[in-house]
PDB file of C-alpha atoms in Angstrom:
ATOM      1  CA  MET A  29     -97.580-121.217  48.721  1.00 67.00           C
ATOM      2  CA  THR A  30    -101.182-121.547  49.477  1.00 79.00           C
ATOM      3  CA  GLN A  31    -102.273-125.701  49.247  1.00 91.00           C
ATOM      4  CA  ILE A  32    -105.430-126.248  47.269  1.00 95.00           C
ATOM      5  CA  GLU A  33    -107.165-130.071  47.547  1.00 96.00           C
ATOM      6  CA  ARG A  34    -108.178-130.837  43.913  1.00 97.00           C
ATOM      7  CA  HIS A  35    -110.889-133.121  42.958  1.00 98.00           C
ATOM      8  CA  SER A  36    -112.252-134.530  39.670  1.00 98.00           C
ATOM      9  CA  PHE A  37    -116.015-135.351  39.004  1.00 98.00           C
ATOM     10  CA  ASP A  38    -118.303-135.659  36.265  1.00 98.00           C
ATOM     11  CA  VAL A  39    -121.000-133.699  38.039  1.00 98.00           C
ATOM     12  CA  VAL A  40    -120.976-131.485  41.303  1.00 98.00           C
ATOM     13  CA  VAL A  41    -123.907-130.671  43.083  1.00 98.00           C
ATOM     14  CA  MET A  42    -124.455-127.851  45.220  1.00 96.00           C
ATOM     15  CA  GLY A  43    -126.699-128.046  48.069  1.00 95.00           C
ATOM     16  CA  ALA A  44    -127.854-131.523  49.976  1.00 95.00           C
ATOM     17  CA  GLY A  45    -131.518-130.546  50.307  1.00 94.00           C
ATOM     18  CA  GLY A  46    -134.041-132.515  48.540  1.00 94.00           C
ATOM     19  CA  ALA A  47    -133.386-131.308  45.051  1.00 94.00           C
ATOM     20  CA  GLY A  48    -129.620-132.012  45.558  1.00 96.00           C
ATOM     21  CA  LEU A  49    -129.818-135.365  46.862  1.00 97.00           C
ATOM     22  CA  ARG A  50    -132.299-136.234  44.013  1.00 96.00           C
ATOM     23  CA  ALA A  51    -129.835-134.970  41.636  1.00 97.00           C
ATOM     24  CA  ALA A  52    -126.957-136.772  42.731  1.00 98.00           C
ATOM     25  CA  ILE A  53    -128.942-140.130  42.580  1.00 97.00           C
ATOM     26  CA  GLU A  54    -129.926-139.464  39.190  1.00 97.00           C
ATOM     27  CA  ALA A  55    -126.251-138.728  38.025  1.00 97.00           C
ATOM     28  CA  ARG A  56    -125.029-141.651  39.918  1.00 97.00           C
ATOM     29  CA  MET A  57    -127.452-144.059  38.439  1.00 95.00           C
ATOM     30  CA  MET A  58    -126.401-142.629  34.903  1.00 96.00           C
ATOM     31  CA  GLY A  59    -122.891-143.999  35.677  1.00 95.00           C
ATOM     32  CA  LYS A  60    -121.326-140.559  36.678  1.00 97.00           C
ATOM     33  CA  SER A  61    -119.040-139.696  39.833  1.00 98.00           C
ATOM     34  CA  VAL A  62    -120.724-137.143  41.378  1.00 98.00           C
ATOM     35  CA  ALA A  63    -119.561-134.637  44.500  1.00 98.00           C
ATOM     36  CA  ILE A  64    -121.975-133.336  46.884  1.00 98.00           C
ATOM     37  CA  VAL A  65    -121.170-130.238  48.351  1.00 97.00           C
ATOM     38  CA  THR A  66    -122.948-128.694  51.445  1.00 96.00           C
ATOM     39  CA  LYS A  67    -122.371-125.742  53.516  1.00 94.00           C
ATOM     40  CA  SER A  68    -123.643-127.763  56.637  1.00 92.00           C
ATOM     41  CA  LEU A  69    -123.923-131.129  57.708  1.00 91.00           C
ATOM     42  CA  LEU A  70    -125.397-133.961  55.412  1.00 89.00           C
ATOM     43  CA  GLY A  71    -129.227-134.313  56.836  1.00 85.00           C
ATOM     44  CA  LYS A  72    -129.219-130.713  58.019  1.00 87.00           C
ATOM     45  CA  ALA A  73    -130.722-129.455  54.714  1.00 89.00           C
ATOM     46  CA  HIS A  74    -133.933-126.788  55.074  1.00 87.00           C
ATOM     47  CA  THR A  75    -136.149-129.364  53.673  1.00 90.00           C
ATOM     48  CA  VAL A  76    -136.557-131.102  56.544  1.00 90.00           C
ATOM     49  CA  MET A  77    -138.214-127.946  57.938  1.00 88.00           C
ATOM     50  CA  ALA A  78    -141.367-128.803  55.511  1.00 86.00           C
ATOM     51  CA  GLU A  79    -144.536-130.179  57.113  1.00 86.00           C
ATOM     52  CA  GLY A  80    -147.326-130.064  54.694  1.00 87.00           C
ATOM     53  CA  GLY A  81    -146.223-132.766  52.032  1.00 93.00           C
ATOM     54  CA  ALA A  82    -145.342-133.037  48.598  1.00 94.00           C
ATOM     55  CA  ALA A  83    -147.884-132.223  45.726  1.00 95.00           C
ATOM     56  CA  ALA A  84    -148.725-134.834  43.320  1.00 97.00           C
ATOM     57  CA  ALA A  85    -151.868-135.357  41.457  1.00 97.00           C
ATOM     58  CA  MET A  86    -152.148-139.354  41.888  1.00 97.00           C
ATOM     59  CA  GLY A  87    -156.032-138.733  42.653  1.00 96.00           C
ATOM     60  CA  ASN A  88    -155.712-141.363  45.724  1.00 96.00           C
ATOM     61  CA  VAL A  89    -158.251-139.415  47.521  1.00 96.00           C
ATOM     62  CA  ASN A  90    -160.088-137.684  44.706  1.00 96.00           C
ATOM     63  CA  SER A  91    -160.302-139.244  41.551  1.00 95.00           C
ATOM     64  CA  LYS A  92    -161.119-136.178  39.647  1.00 97.00           C
ATOM     65  CA  ASP A  93    -157.425-134.635  40.211  1.00 97.00           C
ATOM     66  CA  ASN A  94    -154.765-135.362  37.407  1.00 97.00           C
ATOM     67  CA  TRP A  95    -152.021-133.510  35.933  1.00 98.00           C
ATOM     68  CA  GLN A  96    -153.631-130.857  33.856  1.00 98.00           C
ATOM     69  CA  VAL A  97    -155.323-129.183  36.948  1.00 98.00           C
ATOM     70  CA  HIS A  98    -152.340-129.467  38.962  1.00 97.00           C
ATOM     71  CA  PHE A  99    -150.591-127.788  36.195  1.00 98.00           C
ATOM     72  CA  VAL A 100    -153.375-124.948  36.194  1.00 97.00           C
ATOM     73  CA  ASP A 101    -152.912-124.467  39.865  1.00 96.00           C
ATOM     74  CA  THR A 102    -149.392-124.279  39.592  1.00 95.00           C
ATOM     75  CA  MET A 103    -149.382-121.853  36.997  1.00 96.00           C
ATOM     76  CA  ARG A 104    -152.441-119.644  38.608  1.00 95.00           C
ATOM     77  CA  GLY A 105    -150.499-119.913  42.020  1.00 92.00           C
ATOM     78  CA  GLY A 106    -147.489-118.026  40.179  1.00 90.00           C
ATOM     79  CA  LYS A 107    -149.320-115.489  38.899  1.00 92.00           C
ATOM     80  CA  PHE A 108    -148.503-117.014  35.108  1.00 94.00           C
ATOM     81  CA  LEU A 109    -144.592-115.825  35.993  1.00 90.00           C
ATOM     82  CA  ASN A 110    -143.568-119.826  36.233  1.00 91.00           C
ATOM     83  CA  ASN A 111    -141.952-120.855  33.624  1.00 95.00           C
ATOM     84  CA  TYR A 112    -144.773-123.385  32.009  1.00 95.00           C
ATOM     85  CA  ARG A 113    -142.605-126.398  30.884  1.00 97.00           C
ATOM     86  CA  MET A 114    -140.843-126.403  33.816  1.00 96.00           C
ATOM     87  CA  ALA A 115    -144.620-126.159  35.859  1.00 96.00           C
ATOM     88  CA  GLU A 116    -145.955-128.814  33.111  1.00 97.00           C
ATOM     89  CA  LEU A 117    -143.230-131.295  34.013  1.00 97.00           C
ATOM     90  CA  HIS A 118    -143.805-130.824  37.519  1.00 96.00           C
ATOM     91  CA  ALA A 119    -147.132-131.782  37.354  1.00 97.00           C
ATOM     92  CA  LYS A 120    -146.600-134.526  35.173  1.00 98.00           C
ATOM     93  CA  GLU A 121    -144.088-136.381  37.110  1.00 97.00           C
ATOM     94  CA  SER A 122    -144.630-135.513  40.826  1.00 97.00           C
ATOM     95  CA  PRO A 123    -146.644-138.752  41.319  1.00 97.00           C
ATOM     96  CA  ASP A 124    -144.079-140.618  39.818  1.00 97.00           C
ATOM     97  CA  ARG A 125    -141.486-139.040  42.016  1.00 96.00           C
ATOM     98  CA  VAL A 126    -143.272-140.031  45.238  1.00 96.00           C
ATOM     99  CA  TRP A 127    -144.048-143.496  44.203  1.00 96.00           C
ATOM    100  CA  GLU A 128    -140.030-143.631  43.631  1.00 96.00           C
ATOM    101  CA  LEU A 129    -139.541-142.378  47.059  1.00 96.00           C
ATOM    102  CA  GLU A 130    -141.751-145.030  48.311  1.00 96.00           C
ATOM    103  CA  THR A 131    -139.212-147.628  46.640  1.00 96.00           C
ATOM    104  CA  TYR A 132    -136.630-145.622  48.511  1.00 96.00           C
ATOM    105  CA  GLY A 133    -137.829-146.518  51.636  1.00 95.00           C
ATOM    106  CA  ALA A 134    -140.270-143.697  52.426  1.00 96.00           C
ATOM    107  CA  LEU A 135    -142.901-144.055  54.684  1.00 95.00           C
ATOM    108  CA  PHE A 136    -146.018-142.211  53.618  1.00 97.00           C
ATOM    109  CA  ASP A 137    -149.277-142.066  55.612  1.00 97.00           C
ATOM    110  CA  ARG A 138    -151.804-144.186  54.169  1.00 96.00           C
ATOM    111  CA  THR A 139    -155.765-144.045  53.481  1.00 95.00           C
ATOM    112  CA  LYS A 140    -158.306-146.644  54.785  1.00 95.00           C
ATOM    113  CA  ASP A 141    -157.561-148.579  51.727  1.00 94.00           C
ATOM    114  CA  GLY A 142    -153.979-148.470  51.734  1.00 95.00           C
ATOM    115  CA  LYS A 143    -152.908-145.370  48.998  1.00 96.00           C
ATOM    116  CA  ILE A 144    -150.698-142.996  49.859  1.00 97.00           C
ATOM    117  CA  SER A 145    -152.760-140.349  52.170  1.00 97.00           C
ATOM    118  CA  GLN A 146    -153.179-136.927  50.194  1.00 97.00           C
ATOM    119  CA  ARG A 147    -154.490-133.829  51.887  1.00 95.00           C
ATOM    120  CA  ASN A 148    -155.722-130.401  51.197  1.00 94.00           C
ATOM    121  CA  PHE A 149    -153.541-127.382  51.214  1.00 91.00           C
ATOM    122  CA  GLY A 150    -153.653-123.588  49.621  1.00 88.00           C
ATOM    123  CA  GLY A 151    -153.697-123.133  46.246  1.00 91.00           C
ATOM    124  CA  HIS A 152    -154.646-126.932  45.229  1.00 95.00           C
ATOM    125  CA  GLU A 153    -158.104-127.551  44.064  1.00 96.00           C
ATOM    126  CA  TYR A 154    -158.268-131.299  45.238  1.00 97.00           C
ATOM    127  CA  PRO A 155    -156.652-133.249  48.289  1.00 97.00           C
ATOM    128  CA  ARG A 156    -152.729-133.563  46.732  1.00 96.00           C
ATOM    129  CA  LEU A 157    -150.318-133.419  49.153  1.00 96.00           C
ATOM    130  CA  ALA A 158    -148.849-136.792  50.086  1.00 97.00           C
ATOM    131  CA  HIS A 159    -147.401-136.463  53.569  1.00 96.00           C
ATOM    132  CA  VAL A 160    -146.072-137.843  56.581  1.00 96.00           C
ATOM    133  CA  GLY A 161    -147.669-136.461  59.499  1.00 93.00           C
ATOM    134  CA  ASP A 162    -146.338-132.797  59.877  1.00 91.00           C
ATOM    135  CA  ARG A 163    -142.465-133.960  58.996  1.00 93.00           C
ATOM    136  CA  THR A 164    -142.984-134.660  55.333  1.00 95.00           C
ATOM    137  CA  GLY A 165    -139.712-133.202  54.511  1.00 94.00           C
ATOM    138  CA  LEU A 166    -137.514-134.742  57.433  1.00 95.00           C
ATOM    139  CA  GLU A 167    -138.860-138.123  56.097  1.00 96.00           C
ATOM    140  CA  LEU A 168    -137.491-137.053  52.168  1.00 95.00           C
ATOM    141  CA  ILE A 169    -134.416-136.231  53.458  1.00 95.00           C
ATOM    142  CA  ARG A 170    -133.861-139.346  55.434  1.00 95.00           C
ATOM    143  CA  THR A 171    -135.156-141.699  52.465  1.00 96.00           C
ATOM    144  CA  MET A 172    -132.624-139.581  50.150  1.00 96.00           C
ATOM    145  CA  GLN A 173    -130.061-139.895  52.199  1.00 95.00           C
ATOM    146  CA  GLN A 174    -130.260-143.697  52.895  1.00 96.00           C
ATOM    147  CA  LYS A 175    -130.611-144.298  49.088  1.00 97.00           C
ATOM    148  CA  ILE A 176    -127.106-142.338  48.810  1.00 97.00           C
ATOM    149  CA  ILE A 177    -125.646-144.416  51.617  1.00 96.00           C
ATOM    150  CA  SER A 178    -127.049-147.774  49.873  1.00 96.00           C
ATOM    151  CA  LEU A 179    -125.553-146.657  46.638  1.00 97.00           C
ATOM    152  CA  GLN A 180    -122.083-146.168  48.349  1.00 97.00           C
ATOM    153  CA  GLN A 181    -122.549-149.345  50.073  1.00 97.00           C
ATOM    154  CA  ASP A 182    -123.196-150.916  46.681  1.00 96.00           C
ATOM    155  CA  ASP A 183    -119.908-149.672  45.193  1.00 96.00           C
ATOM    156  CA  GLU A 184    -117.887-150.695  48.095  1.00 97.00           C
ATOM    157  CA  ARG A 185    -118.923-154.067  47.519  1.00 97.00           C
ATOM    158  CA  GLU A 186    -118.457-154.033  43.702  1.00 96.00           C
ATOM    159  CA  PHE A 187    -115.322-151.602  43.489  1.00 96.00           C
ATOM    160  CA  GLY A 188    -113.951-151.847  47.027  1.00 97.00           C
ATOM    161  CA  ASP A 189    -114.596-147.774  47.309  1.00 97.00           C
ATOM    162  CA  GLY A 190    -117.834-146.463  48.531  1.00 96.00           C
ATOM    163  CA  GLU A 191    -116.600-143.125  47.509  1.00 96.00           C
ATOM    164  CA  LYS A 192    -115.683-143.934  44.051  1.00 96.00           C
ATOM    165  CA  PHE A 193    -118.856-142.496  42.447  1.00 97.00           C
ATOM    166  CA  ILE A 194    -120.300-140.420  45.312  1.00 98.00           C
ATOM    167  CA  LYS A 195    -118.338-138.270  47.769  1.00 98.00           C
ATOM    168  CA  VAL A 196    -119.897-135.903  49.920  1.00 97.00           C
ATOM    169  CA  PHE A 197    -117.891-132.731  51.195  1.00 98.00           C
ATOM    170  CA  ALA A 198    -119.757-131.239  54.182  1.00 96.00           C
ATOM    171  CA  GLU A 199    -119.251-127.704  55.729  1.00 97.00           C
ATOM    172  CA  CYS A 200    -117.649-126.727  52.291  1.00 97.00           C
ATOM    173  CA  SER A 201    -118.840-123.738  50.697  1.00 95.00           C
ATOM    174  CA  VAL A 202    -118.275-122.954  47.220  1.00 95.00           C
ATOM    175  CA  GLN A 203    -117.343-119.397  46.202  1.00 94.00           C
ATOM    176  CA  GLU A 204    -116.393-119.280  42.485  1.00 96.00           C
ATOM    177  CA  ILE A 205    -117.688-121.231  39.462  1.00 97.00           C
ATOM    178  CA  PHE A 206    -115.147-121.038  36.568  1.00 97.00           C
ATOM    179  CA  THR A 207    -116.306-121.345  32.769  1.00 97.00           C
ATOM    180  CA  LYS A 208    -114.448-121.371  29.398  1.00 96.00           C
ATOM    181  CA  ASP A 209    -116.368-120.358  26.265  1.00 96.00           C
ATOM    182  CA  GLY A 210    -119.270-120.361  28.170  1.00 93.00           C
ATOM    183  CA  ALA A 211    -119.066-123.831  29.361  1.00 96.00           C
ATOM    184  CA  VAL A 212    -118.435-124.945  32.626  1.00 97.00           C
ATOM    185  CA  THR A 213    -115.193-126.175  33.819  1.00 97.00           C
ATOM    186  CA  GLY A 214    -115.063-126.131  37.397  1.00 98.00           C
ATOM    187  CA  CYS A 215    -115.147-124.379  40.552  1.00 98.00           C
ATOM    188  CA  MET A 216    -113.877-123.545  43.910  1.00 97.00           C
ATOM    189  CA  GLY A 217    -114.444-122.991  47.502  1.00 97.00           C
ATOM    190  CA  TYR A 218    -113.117-123.467  50.994  1.00 97.00           C
ATOM    191  CA  PHE A 219    -113.877-125.723  54.330  1.00 97.00           C
ATOM    192  CA  ARG A 220    -115.710-123.595  56.814  1.00 95.00           C
ATOM    193  CA  GLU A 221    -114.046-125.275  59.874  1.00 94.00           C
ATOM    194  CA  THR A 222    -110.250-124.790  58.765  1.00 95.00           C
ATOM    195  CA  GLY A 223    -110.336-122.294  55.988  1.00 95.00           C
ATOM    196  CA  ASP A 224    -108.654-124.696  53.605  1.00 96.00           C
ATOM    197  CA  PHE A 225    -109.320-124.187  49.884  1.00 97.00           C
ATOM    198  CA  ILE A 226    -110.600-126.973  47.630  1.00 98.00           C
ATOM    199  CA  ALA A 227    -111.223-127.094  44.093  1.00 98.00           C
ATOM    200  CA  PHE A 228    -113.415-129.089  41.793  1.00 98.00           C
ATOM    201  CA  ASP A 229    -112.815-130.009  37.929  1.00 98.00           C
ATOM    202  CA  THR A 230    -115.987-130.642  36.172  1.00 98.00           C
ATOM    203  CA  ALA A 231    -117.950-130.135  33.126  1.00 97.00           C
ATOM    204  CA  ALA A 232    -121.281-130.150  35.057  1.00 98.00           C
ATOM    205  CA  ILE A 233    -122.618-128.184  38.115  1.00 98.00           C
ATOM    206  CA  VAL A 234    -126.326-128.474  39.819  1.00 97.00           C
ATOM    207  CA  LEU A 235    -126.999-125.545  41.668  1.00 95.00           C
ATOM    208  CA  ALA A 236    -129.563-126.894  44.394  1.00 94.00           C
ATOM    209  CA  THR A 237    -128.870-124.100  47.138  1.00 91.00           C
ATOM    210  CA  GLY A 238    -132.362-122.802  47.608  1.00 84.00           C
ATOM    211  CA  GLY A 239    -132.257-119.084  48.031  1.00 70.00           C
ATOM    212  CA  ILE A 240    -134.637-118.426  45.034  1.00 67.00           C
ATOM    213  CA  GLY A 241    -136.929-116.166  47.275  1.00 67.00           C
ATOM    214  CA  LYS A 242    -134.001-113.533  47.504  1.00 68.00           C
ATOM    215  CA  ALA A 243    -134.458-112.795  43.830  1.00 72.00           C
ATOM    216  CA  TYR A 244    -137.699-111.063  44.485  1.00 72.00           C
ATOM    217  CA  ARG A 245    -138.264-107.777  46.495  1.00 78.00           C
ATOM    218  CA  VAL A 246    -141.875-109.441  47.795  1.00 76.00           C
ATOM    219  CA  THR A 247    -142.146-113.195  48.191  1.00 66.00           C
ATOM    220  CA  SER A 248    -143.217-116.231  49.949  1.00 61.00           C
ATOM    221  CA  ASN A 249    -139.766-117.555  49.304  1.00 56.00           C
ATOM    222  CA  SER A 250    -140.003-121.335  48.613  1.00 46.00           C
ATOM    223  CA  TRP A 251    -142.027-122.286  51.637  1.00 44.00           C
ATOM    224  CA  ASP A 252    -145.350-120.842  52.220  1.00 42.00           C
ATOM    225  CA  GLY A 253    -145.258-120.311  55.930  1.00 39.00           C
ATOM    226  CA  GLN A 254    -146.543-123.600  56.670  1.00 40.00           C
ATOM    227  CA  GLY A 255    -143.537-125.926  55.630  1.00 41.00           C
ATOM    228  CA  HIS A 256    -145.412-126.706  52.116  1.00 45.00           C
ATOM    229  CA  LEU A 257    -142.913-127.756  49.426  1.00 43.00           C
ATOM    230  CA  GLY A 258    -144.389-125.149  47.293  1.00 45.00           C
ATOM    231  CA  ASP A 259    -145.073-125.739  43.313  1.00 42.00           C
ATOM    232  CA  ARG A 260    -145.425-122.009  43.031  1.00 40.00           C
ATOM    233  CA  VAL A 261    -141.983-120.564  43.595  1.00 39.00           C
ATOM    234  CA  ARG A 262    -139.976-123.532  42.841  1.00 41.00           C
ATOM    235  CA  SER A 263    -141.422-123.851  39.142  1.00 40.00           C
ATOM    236  CA  ARG A 264    -140.451-120.492  38.351  1.00 37.00           C
TER     237      ARG A 264
END
């Protein structure tokens, strides 16, 4: 009989890039148990290839910048196909997310007066991209990966089990999501090295696997060709 490794988690996050790791952190902060499932190794997500920076209307270089201008830029760049509510939330919350990353340990480039530096990029009316040289994505992944590890270390000290609330399943690919009466009940996949099956019982799945570009015949994908963490496709 085929053996299936089984686990039960409050949340299963598929993908260990910037979006997936941030979702896992949030779920853990809410006291939920989280499985991070990645088809590669932790730290090898596509996010590491982003060079340009993360867009956030902090106004550090040009005080005229604000979330409303960022919202308009995002909608215009997406040819108004965007989900406007997602674009609005993105524009409003981006500064807090960048400042949050700094509290996690991200080392952003600075202006002469010590603020987080921001630079111009295509589609943005004002200098808006918070950056770390030409390796912003790598710094974001490094920072959130370290945050995951620090949370596991906290759980090790408090509960004697560093994987009590967050467990990473590397080189694991989910193939099927199960539902009942319209609600998620779990998912199933396999380990890429051995082919062994694994199943997760869960009531919540976060899809953070990228690949949205394949939904369109003509697309700039999630990137603009220059490593920019783009607002336009992401907020559709």
